[in-house]
Short mmCIF file of C-alpha atoms and ligand atoms in Angstrom, two decimals:
data_model
loop_
_atom_site.label_atom_id
_atom_site.label_comp_id
_atom_site.label_asym_id
_atom_site.label_seq_id
_atom_site.Cartn_x
_atom_site.Cartn_y
_atom_site.Cartn_z
CA UNK G 27 -4.07 32.27 31.69
CA UNK G 28 -5.41 29.85 28.89
CA UNK G 29 -4.12 26.26 28.89
CA UNK G 30 -1.19 25.51 26.58
CA UNK G 31 -1.98 23.81 23.34
CA UNK G 32 -1.80 20.06 23.25
CA UNK G 33 -0.09 18.65 20.17
CA UNK G 34 -0.24 14.91 19.54
CA UNK G 35 2.55 13.47 17.45
CA UNK G 36 1.92 9.96 16.14
CA UNK G 37 4.32 7.44 14.48
CA UNK G 38 4.68 3.69 14.21
CA UNK G 39 7.76 3.97 16.48
CA UNK G 40 10.50 6.37 17.26
CA UNK G 41 10.97 7.98 13.87
CA UNK G 42 8.48 10.67 14.52
CA UNK G 43 10.74 12.02 17.04
CA UNK G 44 12.73 13.66 14.27
CA UNK G 45 9.57 15.61 13.44
CA UNK G 46 8.77 16.28 17.15
CA UNK G 47 12.16 17.97 17.77
CA UNK G 48 11.51 20.52 15.01
CA UNK G 49 7.89 21.16 16.33
CA UNK G 50 9.06 21.63 19.95
CA UNK G 51 11.73 24.07 18.73
CA UNK G 52 8.99 26.18 16.99
CA UNK G 53 6.46 25.89 19.74
CA UNK G 54 8.22 25.14 23.24
CA UNK G 55 5.07 26.53 24.84
CA UNK G 56 2.87 23.46 23.84
CA UNK G 57 2.07 20.28 25.79
CA UNK G 58 3.22 17.37 23.81
CA UNK G 59 1.91 13.74 23.61
CA UNK G 60 4.12 11.50 21.62
CA UNK G 61 2.58 8.23 20.59
CA UNK G 62 4.68 5.29 19.27
CA UNK G 63 2.43 2.53 17.90
CA UNK G 64 5.28 0.09 18.64
CA UNK G 65 2.66 -2.89 18.96
CA UNK G 66 2.24 -2.62 15.22
CA UNK G 67 5.71 -1.51 14.11
CA UNK G 68 6.88 -1.65 11.36
CA UNK G 69 4.03 -0.12 9.32
CA UNK G 70 6.18 -0.70 6.15
CA UNK G 71 5.42 -4.52 6.62
CA UNK G 72 1.66 -4.11 6.77
CA UNK G 73 -0.94 -3.96 3.83
CA UNK G 74 -2.84 -0.86 3.29
CA UNK G 75 -6.18 -2.13 4.54
CA UNK G 76 -4.52 -3.26 7.77
CA UNK G 77 -2.92 0.07 8.37
CA UNK G 78 -6.22 1.93 7.74
CA UNK G 79 -8.24 -0.45 10.15
CA UNK G 80 -5.37 0.10 12.75
CA UNK G 81 -4.76 3.88 12.72
CA UNK G 82 -8.23 5.34 12.25
CA UNK G 83 -9.87 3.92 15.46
CA UNK G 84 -6.59 4.36 17.38
CA UNK G 85 -6.46 7.92 16.70
CA UNK G 86 -10.15 8.32 17.83
CA UNK G 87 -9.26 6.61 21.07
CA UNK G 88 -6.12 9.00 21.44
CA UNK G 89 -8.44 12.06 20.70
CA UNK G 90 -10.94 10.80 23.38
CA UNK G 91 -8.23 10.43 26.02
CA UNK G 92 -5.96 13.35 25.37
CA UNK G 93 -8.10 16.01 23.81
CA UNK G 94 -5.38 17.32 21.41
CA UNK G 95 -5.79 20.69 19.69
CA UNK G 96 -3.81 19.29 16.66
CA UNK G 97 -2.46 15.98 15.49
CA UNK G 98 0.67 15.38 13.49
CA UNK G 99 1.00 12.06 11.72
CA UNK G 100 4.69 11.87 11.77
CA UNK G 101 4.82 8.87 9.51
CA UNK G 102 4.98 8.81 5.81
CA UNK G 103 3.76 5.09 5.51
CA UNK G 104 0.56 6.21 7.56
CA UNK G 105 0.03 9.70 6.16
CA UNK G 106 0.12 8.64 2.50
CA UNK G 107 -2.79 6.31 3.29
CA UNK G 108 -4.86 7.54 6.21
CA UNK G 109 -4.91 11.37 6.24
CA UNK G 110 -8.00 11.54 4.17
CA UNK G 111 -9.70 9.09 6.27
CA UNK G 112 -8.80 10.89 9.42
CA UNK G 113 -9.98 14.28 8.22
CA UNK G 114 -13.31 12.81 7.02
CA UNK G 115 -13.84 11.21 10.42
CA UNK G 116 -12.46 13.66 13.08
CA UNK G 117 -13.02 17.52 13.38
CA UNK G 118 -9.58 18.69 14.30
CA UNK G 119 -6.59 19.84 12.34
CA UNK G 120 -4.26 17.17 11.06
CA UNK G 121 -0.82 17.73 9.68
CA UNK G 122 0.81 14.82 7.71
CA UNK G 123 4.26 13.72 6.60
CA UNK G 124 4.58 13.06 2.94
CA UNK G 125 7.54 12.59 0.74
CA UNK G 126 9.08 16.01 -0.01
CA UNK G 127 9.26 15.36 -3.84
CA UNK G 128 8.38 18.91 -4.90
CA UNK G 129 11.22 20.79 -3.18
CA UNK G 130 13.63 18.03 -3.98
CA UNK G 131 12.91 18.11 -7.74
CA UNK G 132 12.82 21.87 -7.83
CA UNK G 133 16.27 21.95 -6.26
CA UNK G 134 18.01 19.20 -8.18
CA UNK G 135 20.60 20.35 -10.73
CA UNK G 136 21.38 16.96 -12.31
CA UNK G 137 17.66 16.15 -12.45
CA UNK G 138 18.33 12.72 -10.72
CA UNK G 139 16.39 12.40 -7.54
CA UNK G 140 15.83 9.45 -5.35
CA UNK G 141 13.04 8.84 -2.79
CA UNK G 142 14.01 6.63 0.05
CA UNK G 143 11.09 5.34 2.02
CA UNK G 144 9.42 2.19 3.31
CA UNK G 145 8.20 -0.35 0.67
CA UNK G 146 4.67 0.79 1.58
CA UNK G 147 5.35 4.47 0.97
CA UNK G 148 7.07 3.94 -2.33
CA UNK G 149 4.25 1.91 -3.65
CA UNK G 150 1.42 4.25 -2.63
CA UNK G 151 -0.57 5.99 -5.31
CA UNK G 152 -0.21 9.24 -3.18
CA UNK G 153 3.60 9.10 -3.84
CA UNK G 154 3.15 8.27 -7.51
CA UNK G 155 0.85 11.37 -7.85
CA UNK G 156 3.36 13.55 -6.18
CA UNK G 157 6.03 12.47 -8.87
CA UNK G 158 3.51 12.97 -11.81
CA UNK G 159 2.64 16.41 -10.47
CA UNK G 160 5.90 17.71 -9.40
CA UNK G 161 8.94 15.84 -10.91
CA UNK G 162 9.72 18.75 -13.22
CA UNK G 163 11.49 16.64 -15.59
CA UNK G 164 13.54 14.90 -13.08
CA UNK G 165 14.30 11.04 -13.23
CA UNK G 166 12.88 10.03 -9.83
CA UNK G 167 14.12 6.67 -8.51
CA UNK G 168 11.88 5.05 -5.80
CA UNK G 169 13.72 3.05 -3.24
CA UNK G 170 11.71 1.02 -0.98
CA UNK G 171 13.73 -0.10 2.13
CA UNK G 172 12.52 -3.21 4.24
CA UNK G 173 14.81 -2.74 7.07
CA UNK G 174 16.14 0.71 7.46
CA UNK G 175 13.37 1.92 9.99
CA UNK G 176 14.17 -1.04 12.17
CA UNK G 177 17.81 -0.49 11.88
CA UNK G 178 17.26 3.22 12.91
CA UNK G 179 15.35 2.13 16.02
CA UNK G 180 18.06 -0.38 16.92
CA UNK G 181 20.73 2.34 16.65
CA UNK G 182 18.74 4.82 18.73
CA UNK G 183 18.25 2.18 21.50
CA UNK G 184 22.03 1.68 21.49
CA UNK G 185 22.22 -1.45 19.37
CA UNK G 186 25.06 -2.29 16.89
CA UNK G 187 24.08 -1.43 13.22
CA UNK G 188 26.95 -2.15 10.87
CA UNK G 189 28.02 0.13 8.05
CA UNK G 190 27.54 -2.60 5.59
CA UNK G 191 23.83 -3.01 6.59
CA UNK G 192 23.15 0.80 6.16
CA UNK G 193 25.21 0.90 2.91
CA UNK G 194 23.23 -1.95 1.25
CA UNK G 195 19.92 -0.08 1.95
CA UNK G 196 21.46 3.24 0.55
CA UNK G 197 23.14 1.89 -2.48
CA UNK G 198 20.12 1.83 -4.81
CA UNK G 199 19.58 5.49 -4.26
CA UNK G 200 22.92 6.58 -5.94
CA UNK G 201 22.44 6.39 -9.67
CA UNK G 202 25.07 7.33 -12.30
CA UNK G 203 28.87 7.15 -12.50
CA UNK G 204 30.47 8.64 -9.32
CA UNK G 205 33.11 10.43 -11.32
CA UNK G 206 30.55 12.28 -13.50
CA UNK G 207 29.04 14.78 -10.98
CA UNK G 208 26.81 16.41 -13.65
CA UNK G 209 24.67 13.33 -14.32
CA UNK G 210 24.64 11.36 -11.00
CA UNK G 211 21.95 11.72 -8.27
CA UNK G 212 22.34 14.94 -6.36
CA UNK G 213 19.16 14.74 -4.13
CA UNK G 214 17.65 12.13 -1.82
CA UNK G 215 14.23 12.55 -0.18
CA UNK G 216 14.13 10.94 3.33
CA UNK G 217 10.57 9.73 2.98
CA UNK G 218 10.45 7.96 6.32
CA UNK G 219 10.65 9.82 9.59
CA UNK G 220 13.16 7.23 11.05
CA UNK G 221 15.87 7.91 8.57
CA UNK G 222 17.10 11.39 9.97
CA UNK G 223 18.06 9.23 13.02
CA UNK G 224 20.90 7.82 10.94
CA UNK G 225 21.81 11.08 9.22
CA UNK G 226 25.56 10.94 10.42
CA UNK G 227 25.90 7.47 9.29
CA UNK G 228 24.23 8.41 5.92
CA UNK G 229 26.77 11.36 5.48
CA UNK G 230 29.64 9.08 6.23
CA UNK G 231 28.58 6.20 4.02
CA UNK G 232 27.32 8.03 0.94
CA UNK G 233 29.39 7.38 -2.11
CA UNK G 234 29.25 11.08 -3.09
CA UNK G 235 27.72 14.07 -1.51
CA UNK G 236 24.01 14.77 -2.15
CA UNK G 237 21.21 17.00 -0.65
CA UNK G 238 19.13 14.99 1.90
CA UNK G 239 15.51 16.36 1.93
CA UNK G 240 13.95 16.19 5.35
CA UNK G 241 10.39 17.84 5.61
CA UNK G 242 10.39 17.98 9.46
CA UNK G 243 11.21 21.93 9.50
CA UNK G 244 8.38 22.59 6.94
CA UNK G 245 5.99 20.45 9.07
CA UNK G 246 7.03 22.44 12.13
CA UNK G 247 6.29 25.70 10.35
CA UNK G 248 2.92 24.47 9.34
CA UNK G 249 2.06 23.32 12.82
CA UNK G 250 3.14 26.86 14.22
CA UNK G 251 0.85 28.60 11.65
CA UNK G 252 -2.09 26.54 12.53
CA UNK G 253 -2.03 27.21 16.31
CA UNK G 254 -2.88 30.45 17.96
CA UNK G 255 0.08 32.66 18.84
CA UNK G 256 1.30 31.68 22.24
CA UNK G 257 0.45 33.88 25.22
CA UNK G 258 3.40 36.15 26.40
CA UNK G 259 5.15 34.54 29.34
CA UNK G 260 3.74 31.03 28.58
CA UNK G 261 6.31 28.51 29.84
CA UNK G 262 7.25 25.11 28.44
CA UNK G 263 4.40 22.84 29.09
CA UNK G 264 4.87 19.00 29.84
CA UNK G 265 5.41 15.93 27.66
CA UNK G 266 4.11 12.50 27.77
CA UNK G 267 5.05 9.35 25.76
CA UNK G 268 2.93 6.53 25.04
CA UNK G 269 4.07 3.03 23.65
CA UNK G 270 0.99 1.20 22.52
CA UNK G 271 2.64 -2.17 23.36
CA UNK G 272 2.74 -1.20 26.99
CA UNK G 273 6.23 -2.79 27.06
CA UNK G 274 8.69 -1.00 29.41
CA UNK G 275 11.11 1.21 27.65
CA UNK G 276 14.10 2.81 29.45
CA UNK G 277 14.82 5.51 26.95
CA UNK G 278 13.77 8.57 28.86
CA UNK G 279 17.33 10.15 29.00
CA UNK G 280 18.12 9.26 25.28
CA UNK G 281 14.81 10.83 24.09
CA UNK G 282 15.21 14.09 26.17
CA UNK G 283 16.82 16.03 23.30
CA UNK G 284 13.78 15.32 21.06
CA UNK G 285 11.49 16.86 23.67
CA UNK G 286 13.58 19.93 24.00
CA UNK G 287 15.27 18.66 27.16
CA UNK G 288 12.17 17.70 29.01
CA UNK G 289 11.83 14.26 30.42
CA UNK G 290 8.74 12.65 28.93
CA UNK G 291 6.40 11.06 31.43
CA UNK G 292 5.27 7.72 30.44
CA UNK G 293 1.56 7.42 30.20
CA UNK G 294 -1.00 4.96 28.93
CA UNK G 295 -3.10 4.79 25.92
CA UNK G 296 -6.15 3.97 28.11
CA UNK G 297 -6.24 3.47 31.83
CA UNK G 298 -4.76 0.02 32.53
CA UNK G 299 -3.16 -0.47 29.25
CA UNK G 300 0.38 0.11 30.34
CA UNK G 301 2.58 -2.87 31.21
CA UNK G 302 4.85 -2.96 34.16
CA UNK G 303 7.03 0.28 34.53
N1 DGL F 615 8.31 6.19 10.36
C1 DGL F 615 7.61 5.67 9.46
C2 DGL F 615 7.53 6.39 8.17
O1 DGL F 615 7.78 7.56 8.15
C3 DGL F 615 7.71 4.25 9.00
C4 DGL F 615 8.44 3.12 9.59
C5 DGL F 615 7.68 1.86 9.55
O2 DGL F 615 6.91 1.71 10.63
O3 DGL F 615 7.80 1.02 8.73
O4 DGL F 615 7.21 5.95 7.05
#
């Protein structure tokens, strides 16, 4: 029987897990390598040149070590910048994660859409071009958050994140008078893969109901289309997790649902690069 496909999912931290869980549901037969570049987290605080210089060689190293069949860059802050460089340099399929502005604007009734991402993502020319091409007459508000990705990581790791901290980051997304439903923001693009980790809190704290647009299911469909059909009878393959810092993490149980119930084995970027277990 042929070996299962290896899919490498890459993010600056734990946000890409929200993309991973959709891909695992679509392709439970594949072998997964999840890479959190936590040594460089958060990407939103780094300049464009720094991110390119960091990610392009790191992906080369991961390809050489893990031989993936496909790589998902599960990070908007990186995808909006490095995808073209990666496709130019490496001969394998890359699937990126970019702000879902097109479906958000197509679905908005009030024509008021907000894009919530890192400061890096909302400043990117890539994001601006998506708005120019696909706004369809919508007023698009870009909201760059400095801290939400870090708050999402803290919450996932069991830390206390107050309602006030989250509300302060969400507030600029909600434009218009709350009592006039026809003219207020009705759609928010989740343009950072960390944010769906806080979805329950967002639903609770939103001043009025909106559609939250998460591209993860569409990314999973794209991945499934790019891979060969699984062989009948192929079972779930394994999963590995790499933290580039090599720092010990004790999150295996918390992370299991994202891996479709598997316990991800902790592996190293290169032999010897892991810290103490
Ligand atoms: N998860 C990343 C994204 O989708 C960014 C978080 C960060 O490292 O700043 O943009």
